[in-house]
PDB file of C-alpha atoms in Angstrom:
ATOM      1  CA  MET V  30     -21.753  49.780 107.620  1.00 56.00           C
ATOM      2  CA  ALA V  31     -18.718  49.085 105.457  1.00 70.00           C
ATOM      3  CA  TYR V  32     -17.421  49.778 101.969  1.00 74.00           C
ATOM      4  CA  GLU V  33     -16.096  46.649 100.249  1.00 77.00           C
ATOM      5  CA  SER V  34     -13.761  46.175  97.314  1.00 77.00           C
ATOM      6  CA  VAL V  35     -12.967  42.614  96.205  1.00 78.00           C
ATOM      7  CA  SER V  36     -10.998  41.025  93.386  1.00 77.00           C
ATOM      8  CA  GLY V  37     -10.811  37.413  92.221  1.00 74.00           C
ATOM      9  CA  LEU V  38     -14.516  36.826  92.933  1.00 71.00           C
ATOM     10  CA  PRO V  39     -15.776  33.850  90.872  1.00 72.00           C
ATOM     11  CA  GLN V  40     -18.396  34.703  88.252  1.00 71.00           C
ATOM     12  CA  GLY V  41     -21.857  34.243  89.780  1.00 65.00           C
ATOM     13  CA  ALA V  42     -20.522  33.957  93.338  1.00 70.00           C
ATOM     14  CA  THR V  43     -22.000  35.855  96.282  1.00 71.00           C
ATOM     15  CA  LEU V  44     -20.256  37.106  99.404  1.00 72.00           C
ATOM     16  CA  ALA V  45     -21.484  37.083 102.992  1.00 65.00           C
ATOM     17  CA  GLY V  46     -19.145  39.547 104.679  1.00 58.00           C
ATOM     18  CA  SER V  47     -15.681  38.662 103.363  1.00 56.00           C
ATOM     19  CA  ASN V  48     -16.585  34.973 102.869  1.00 63.00           C
ATOM     20  CA  LEU V  49     -18.199  33.063 100.017  1.00 64.00           C
ATOM     21  CA  SER V  50     -21.799  32.080 100.696  1.00 63.00           C
ATOM     22  CA  SER V  51     -22.504  30.833  97.168  1.00 65.00           C
ATOM     23  CA  ARG V  52     -20.178  29.944  94.325  1.00 63.00           C
ATOM     24  CA  GLY V  53     -22.246  30.319  91.159  1.00 62.00           C
ATOM     25  CA  GLY V  54     -21.584  26.929  89.617  1.00 56.00           C
ATOM     26  CA  THR V  55     -18.247  25.675  88.279  1.00 54.00           C
ATOM     27  CA  GLN V  56     -17.094  28.694  86.249  1.00 56.00           C
ATOM     28  CA  THR V  57     -13.394  29.555  86.479  1.00 67.00           C
ATOM     29  CA  GLN V  58     -13.641  33.199  85.381  1.00 76.00           C
ATOM     30  CA  THR V  59     -13.260  35.848  88.098  1.00 78.00           C
ATOM     31  CA  ARG V  60     -14.233  39.490  88.454  1.00 76.00           C
ATOM     32  CA  SER V  61     -13.913  42.496  90.763  1.00 81.00           C
ATOM     33  CA  ALA V  62     -16.699  44.296  92.613  1.00 80.00           C
ATOM     34  CA  SER V  63     -16.959  47.308  94.918  1.00 84.00           C
ATOM     35  CA  GLY V  64     -19.727  48.928  96.914  1.00 83.00           C
ATOM     36  CA  MET V  65     -21.487  49.233 100.231  1.00 85.00           C
ATOM     37  CA  GLY V  66     -21.285  46.178 102.478  1.00 83.00           C
ATOM     38  CA  ASP V  67     -23.860  44.785 104.884  1.00 87.00           C
ATOM     39  CA  THR V  68     -24.597  46.534 108.202  1.00 89.00           C
ATOM     40  CA  TRP V  69     -24.406  44.682 111.538  1.00 90.00           C
ATOM     41  CA  PHE V  70     -26.063  45.769 114.784  1.00 91.00           C
ATOM     42  CA  THR V  71     -25.050  44.022 118.030  1.00 93.00           C
ATOM     43  CA  VAL V  72     -26.552  44.144 121.528  1.00 93.00           C
ATOM     44  CA  ARG V  73     -24.548  42.610 124.386  1.00 93.00           C
ATOM     45  CA  TYR V  74     -25.371  42.157 128.053  1.00 94.00           C
ATOM     46  CA  SER V  75     -22.668  41.668 130.699  1.00 92.00           C
ATOM     47  CA  ALA V  76     -24.040  38.941 132.975  1.00 91.00           C
ATOM     48  CA  THR V  77     -20.742  38.722 134.892  1.00 90.00           C
ATOM     49  CA  HIS V  78     -17.501  40.696 134.677  1.00 88.00           C
ATOM     50  CA  ALA V  79     -13.948  39.371 134.291  1.00 86.00           C
ATOM     51  CA  ARG V  80     -12.448  40.329 137.643  1.00 81.00           C
ATOM     52  CA  ASP V  81     -11.265  38.683 140.859  1.00 75.00           C
ATOM     53  CA  GLY V  82     -10.565  35.444 138.996  1.00 78.00           C
ATOM     54  CA  ARG V  83     -14.064  35.238 137.509  1.00 87.00           C
ATOM     55  CA  ILE V  84     -14.873  34.753 133.838  1.00 94.00           C
ATOM     56  CA  GLY V  85     -16.997  37.399 132.180  1.00 95.00           C
ATOM     57  CA  ILE V  86     -20.110  36.047 130.452  1.00 97.00           C
ATOM     58  CA  HIS V  87     -21.846  38.150 127.814  1.00 97.00           C
ATOM     59  CA  PRO V  88     -24.983  36.958 125.991  1.00 98.00           C
ATOM     60  CA  TYR V  89     -25.360  38.792 122.678  1.00 98.00           C
ATOM     61  CA  ALA V  90     -27.684  39.191 119.718  1.00 98.00           C
ATOM     62  CA  LYS V  91     -26.733  40.432 116.251  1.00 97.00           C
ATOM     63  CA  VAL V  92     -28.767  41.454 113.221  1.00 97.00           C
ATOM     64  CA  LYS V  93     -27.340  41.842 109.733  1.00 94.00           C
ATOM     65  CA  ILE V  94     -29.216  44.390 107.636  1.00 94.00           C
ATOM     66  CA  ALA V  95     -28.750  43.537 103.960  1.00 92.00           C
ATOM     67  CA  THR V  96     -27.324  46.816 102.661  1.00 91.00           C
ATOM     68  CA  ALA V  97     -24.794  45.139 100.314  1.00 86.00           C
ATOM     69  CA  SER V  98     -25.714  44.756  96.638  1.00 84.00           C
ATOM     70  CA  HIS V  99     -26.861  41.230  95.813  1.00 82.00           C
ATOM     71  CA  SER V 100     -26.684  41.903  92.054  1.00 80.00           C
ATOM     72  CA  ALA V 101     -23.000  42.874  92.426  1.00 81.00           C
ATOM     73  CA  GLY V 102     -22.306  39.737  94.466  1.00 78.00           C
ATOM     74  CA  LEU V 103     -21.392  41.694  97.608  1.00 82.00           C
ATOM     75  CA  GLY V 104     -24.156  40.185  99.761  1.00 83.00           C
ATOM     76  CA  THR V 105     -27.049  37.756  99.815  1.00 86.00           C
ATOM     77  CA  GLY V 106     -29.678  40.504  99.847  1.00 89.00           C
ATOM     78  CA  GLN V 107     -31.241  38.924 102.949  1.00 92.00           C
ATOM     79  CA  ASN V 108     -31.050  39.770 106.647  1.00 95.00           C
ATOM     80  CA  ASP V 109     -29.293  37.384 109.081  1.00 96.00           C
ATOM     81  CA  TYR V 110     -29.931  36.920 112.814  1.00 98.00           C
ATOM     82  CA  GLU V 111     -27.457  35.568 115.364  1.00 98.00           C
ATOM     83  CA  ALA V 112     -27.455  34.880 119.102  1.00 98.00           C
ATOM     84  CA  GLY V 113     -24.692  33.539 121.277  1.00 98.00           C
ATOM     85  CA  LEU V 114     -22.426  33.820 124.285  1.00 98.00           C
ATOM     86  CA  GLY V 115     -19.162  35.670 124.743  1.00 98.00           C
ATOM     87  CA  PHE V 116     -16.590  34.864 127.423  1.00 98.00           C
ATOM     88  CA  ASP V 117     -13.615  36.895 128.580  1.00 96.00           C
ATOM     89  CA  ALA V 118     -11.043  36.801 131.344  1.00 96.00           C
ATOM     90  CA  ARG V 119      -8.078  38.746 132.664  1.00 92.00           C
ATOM     91  CA  ALA V 120      -4.548  37.308 132.539  1.00 91.00           C
ATOM     92  CA  GLY V 121      -2.324  39.729 134.441  1.00 87.00           C
ATOM     93  CA  TYR V 122      -2.668  43.478 134.107  1.00 88.00           C
ATOM     94  CA  TYR V 123      -2.730  43.897 130.354  1.00 92.00           C
ATOM     95  CA  THR V 124      -3.875  40.670 128.624  1.00 94.00           C
ATOM     96  CA  PHE V 125      -7.521  39.721 128.103  1.00 95.00           C
ATOM     97  CA  PRO V 126      -8.345  36.329 126.498  1.00 97.00           C
ATOM     98  CA  PHE V 127     -11.819  35.920 124.994  1.00 98.00           C
ATOM     99  CA  ALA V 128     -14.055  33.544 123.023  1.00 98.00           C
ATOM    100  CA  HIS V 129     -17.489  33.648 121.388  1.00 98.00           C
ATOM    101  CA  ILE V 130     -19.829  30.953 120.167  1.00 98.00           C
ATOM    102  CA  GLY V 131     -23.076  31.639 118.346  1.00 98.00           C
ATOM    103  CA  TYR V 132     -25.750  30.346 116.023  1.00 98.00           C
ATOM    104  CA  ARG V 133     -26.810  32.302 112.925  1.00 97.00           C
ATOM    105  CA  LEU V 134     -30.129  32.102 111.131  1.00 97.00           C
ATOM    106  CA  VAL V 135     -29.071  32.811 107.545  1.00 94.00           C
ATOM    107  CA  GLY V 136     -31.368  34.743 105.218  1.00 92.00           C
ATOM    108  CA  LYS V 137     -31.975  32.602 102.176  1.00 90.00           C
ATOM    109  CA  PRO V 138     -32.460  34.143  98.724  1.00 85.00           C
ATOM    110  CA  ALA V 139     -34.930  32.435  96.391  1.00 83.00           C
ATOM    111  CA  ASN V 140     -33.628  29.211  94.824  1.00 80.00           C
ATOM    112  CA  SER V 141     -30.657  29.057  97.213  1.00 81.00           C
ATOM    113  CA  ASN V 142     -29.501  26.137  99.342  1.00 85.00           C
ATOM    114  CA  LEU V 143     -27.914  28.148 102.147  1.00 89.00           C
ATOM    115  CA  GLN V 144     -28.043  26.698 105.663  1.00 93.00           C
ATOM    116  CA  ASN V 145     -27.925  28.097 109.187  1.00 96.00           C
ATOM    117  CA  ILE V 146     -24.487  27.969 110.798  1.00 96.00           C
ATOM    118  CA  ALA V 147     -22.577  27.894 114.068  1.00 98.00           C
ATOM    119  CA  THR V 148     -20.013  30.701 114.481  1.00 97.00           C
ATOM    120  CA  TYR V 149     -17.010  30.928 116.813  1.00 98.00           C
ATOM    121  CA  ASP V 150     -13.875  32.891 117.572  1.00 98.00           C
ATOM    122  CA  PHE V 151     -11.176  33.038 120.216  1.00 98.00           C
ATOM    123  CA  GLY V 152      -8.124  35.149 120.886  1.00 98.00           C
ATOM    124  CA  ALA V 153      -6.657  37.732 123.215  1.00 98.00           C
ATOM    125  CA  SER V 154      -6.348  41.496 123.478  1.00 96.00           C
ATOM    126  CA  TYR V 155      -3.298  43.247 124.889  1.00 96.00           C
ATOM    127  CA  VAL V 156      -3.557  46.780 126.286  1.00 94.00           C
ATOM    128  CA  LEU V 157      -0.353  48.715 125.643  1.00 93.00           C
ATOM    129  CA  PRO V 158       0.934  49.648 129.148  1.00 88.00           C
ATOM    130  CA  ARG V 159       1.950  53.246 128.470  1.00 80.00           C
ATOM    131  CA  SER V 160      -1.252  54.123 126.649  1.00 78.00           C
ATOM    132  CA  GLN V 161      -4.491  52.576 127.894  1.00 78.00           C
ATOM    133  CA  ALA V 162      -6.134  53.888 124.712  1.00 91.00           C
ATOM    134  CA  ASN V 163      -4.273  51.459 122.401  1.00 95.00           C
ATOM    135  CA  ILE V 164      -5.152  47.769 122.190  1.00 95.00           C
ATOM    136  CA  ILE V 165      -3.668  45.011 120.001  1.00 97.00           C
ATOM    137  CA  THR V 166      -5.859  41.963 119.334  1.00 97.00           C
ATOM    138  CA  ALA V 167      -5.073  38.619 117.679  1.00 98.00           C
ATOM    139  CA  MET V 168      -7.877  36.151 117.041  1.00 98.00           C
ATOM    140  CA  PHE V 169      -9.005  33.119 115.078  1.00 98.00           C
ATOM    141  CA  SER V 170     -12.513  33.418 113.610  1.00 97.00           C
ATOM    142  CA  GLY V 171     -14.521  30.728 111.854  1.00 96.00           C
ATOM    143  CA  SER V 172     -17.909  29.229 111.159  1.00 96.00           C
ATOM    144  CA  GLN V 173     -19.635  26.397 109.382  1.00 95.00           C
ATOM    145  CA  SER V 174     -20.164  26.878 105.662  1.00 92.00           C
ATOM    146  CA  GLU V 175     -23.474  28.391 104.568  1.00 90.00           C
ATOM    147  CA  GLN V 176     -23.303  26.037 101.588  1.00 87.00           C
ATOM    148  CA  LYS V 177     -23.201  22.265 102.081  1.00 87.00           C
ATOM    149  CA  GLY V 178     -20.144  20.453 100.758  1.00 86.00           C
ATOM    150  CA  TYR V 179     -17.724  23.381 101.015  1.00 86.00           C
ATOM    151  CA  ALA V 180     -15.155  24.512 103.555  1.00 89.00           C
ATOM    152  CA  GLY V 181     -16.358  27.023 106.118  1.00 92.00           C
ATOM    153  CA  PRO V 182     -14.519  30.321 106.554  1.00 93.00           C
ATOM    154  CA  ALA V 183     -11.469  30.360 108.820  1.00 96.00           C
ATOM    155  CA  ASP V 184      -9.508  33.566 109.380  1.00 96.00           C
ATOM    156  CA  LEU V 185      -6.580  34.855 111.394  1.00 98.00           C
ATOM    157  CA  ILE V 186      -7.158  38.512 112.303  1.00 97.00           C
ATOM    158  CA  VAL V 187      -4.801  41.052 113.849  1.00 98.00           C
ATOM    159  CA  ALA V 188      -6.283  44.417 114.850  1.00 97.00           C
ATOM    160  CA  TRP V 189      -5.253  47.700 116.433  1.00 96.00           C
ATOM    161  CA  ASN V 190      -7.907  49.665 118.332  1.00 94.00           C
ATOM    162  CA  HIS V 191      -7.519  53.249 119.473  1.00 95.00           C
ATOM    163  CA  ASN V 192     -10.104  54.384 122.026  1.00 93.00           C
ATOM    164  CA  ILE V 193     -10.964  58.061 122.130  1.00 92.00           C
ATOM    165  CA  ASN V 194     -12.960  57.866 125.374  1.00 89.00           C
ATOM    166  CA  PRO V 195     -12.951  55.624 128.484  1.00 83.00           C
ATOM    167  CA  GLN V 196     -16.161  53.837 127.397  1.00 81.00           C
ATOM    168  CA  GLY V 197     -14.362  52.328 124.395  1.00 80.00           C
ATOM    169  CA  SER V 198     -15.571  54.443 121.480  1.00 89.00           C
ATOM    170  CA  GLY V 199     -12.892  54.773 118.828  1.00 93.00           C
ATOM    171  CA  PHE V 200     -11.567  53.286 115.607  1.00 93.00           C
ATOM    172  CA  GLN V 201      -9.969  50.042 114.463  1.00 92.00           C
ATOM    173  CA  LEU V 202      -7.460  49.043 111.788  1.00 95.00           C
ATOM    174  CA  TYR V 203      -7.248  45.308 111.029  1.00 94.00           C
ATOM    175  CA  PHE V 204      -5.562  42.736 108.793  1.00 96.00           C
ATOM    176  CA  ASP V 205      -7.291  39.452 107.903  1.00 95.00           C
ATOM    177  CA  LYS V 206      -5.538  36.342 106.519  1.00 96.00           C
ATOM    178  CA  GLY V 207      -7.871  33.663 105.174  1.00 93.00           C
ATOM    179  CA  LEU V 208      -6.944  30.105 106.167  1.00 95.00           C
ATOM    180  CA  SER V 209      -9.495  28.120 104.127  1.00 92.00           C
ATOM    181  CA  ASN V 210     -11.127  28.058 100.684  1.00 86.00           C
ATOM    182  CA  GLY V 211     -14.231  29.563 102.292  1.00 84.00           C
ATOM    183  CA  SER V 212     -12.407  32.809 103.144  1.00 87.00           C
ATOM    184  CA  ALA V 213     -10.893  35.645 101.168  1.00 83.00           C
ATOM    185  CA  SER V 214      -7.121  35.230 100.722  1.00 88.00           C
ATOM    186  CA  TYR V 215      -6.530  38.408 102.696  1.00 89.00           C
ATOM    187  CA  GLY V 216      -8.244  41.621 103.705  1.00 90.00           C
ATOM    188  CA  ILE V 217      -7.596  44.941 105.370  1.00 90.00           C
ATOM    189  CA  GLY V 218     -10.105  47.261 106.931  1.00 88.00           C
ATOM    190  CA  LEU V 219     -10.750  50.400 108.891  1.00 85.00           C
ATOM    191  CA  GLY V 220     -13.748  50.700 111.162  1.00 84.00           C
ATOM    192  CA  GLY V 221     -15.166  52.524 114.138  1.00 81.00           C
ATOM    193  CA  GLN V 222     -17.409  51.889 117.096  1.00 81.00           C
ATOM    194  CA  ILE V 223     -19.520  53.915 119.487  1.00 82.00           C
ATOM    195  CA  VAL V 224     -20.004  52.518 122.993  1.00 79.00           C
ATOM    196  CA  PHE V 225     -22.862  53.875 125.129  1.00 75.00           C
TER     197      PHE V 225
END
């Protein structure tokens, strides 16, 4: 669950995460909006692990619970469902390249023309040698557009994770630079995760 604050949102437009899912016609006026974002739940299974020269393969499933306000333009007001595969590897002692590819069934509000999309990302994480609890990640993240005829989101993300236990529970600080008209110009965020 996240708290979102956006500026420069076109009048009548709706967000899906930090990306535009609908644009509200051809109006040029913009506005600001703040509030609770959508909530994502992810389940991942490690079919193989990245060790001894092998690639790790991780099927996953995600569900978006529509907790963001549709009337404020912070979400579609509909749940989304995604399934896909994650891959990771080990390059030396401290560097871990990864990639994900998925397919998302997009919840469609009434009178909308949203479409299901393919999602993808790739990048690498680097574990700081003197502190196994600190990890720097750089990645490219993108997807098809939920609206036909528009650019899909494309983002460059840099994140710092600090783990508070060996399982990987901890918090994350990230910076997001949008690379297409389907993405926010930039974003910053603070999050956390609990690993069982």
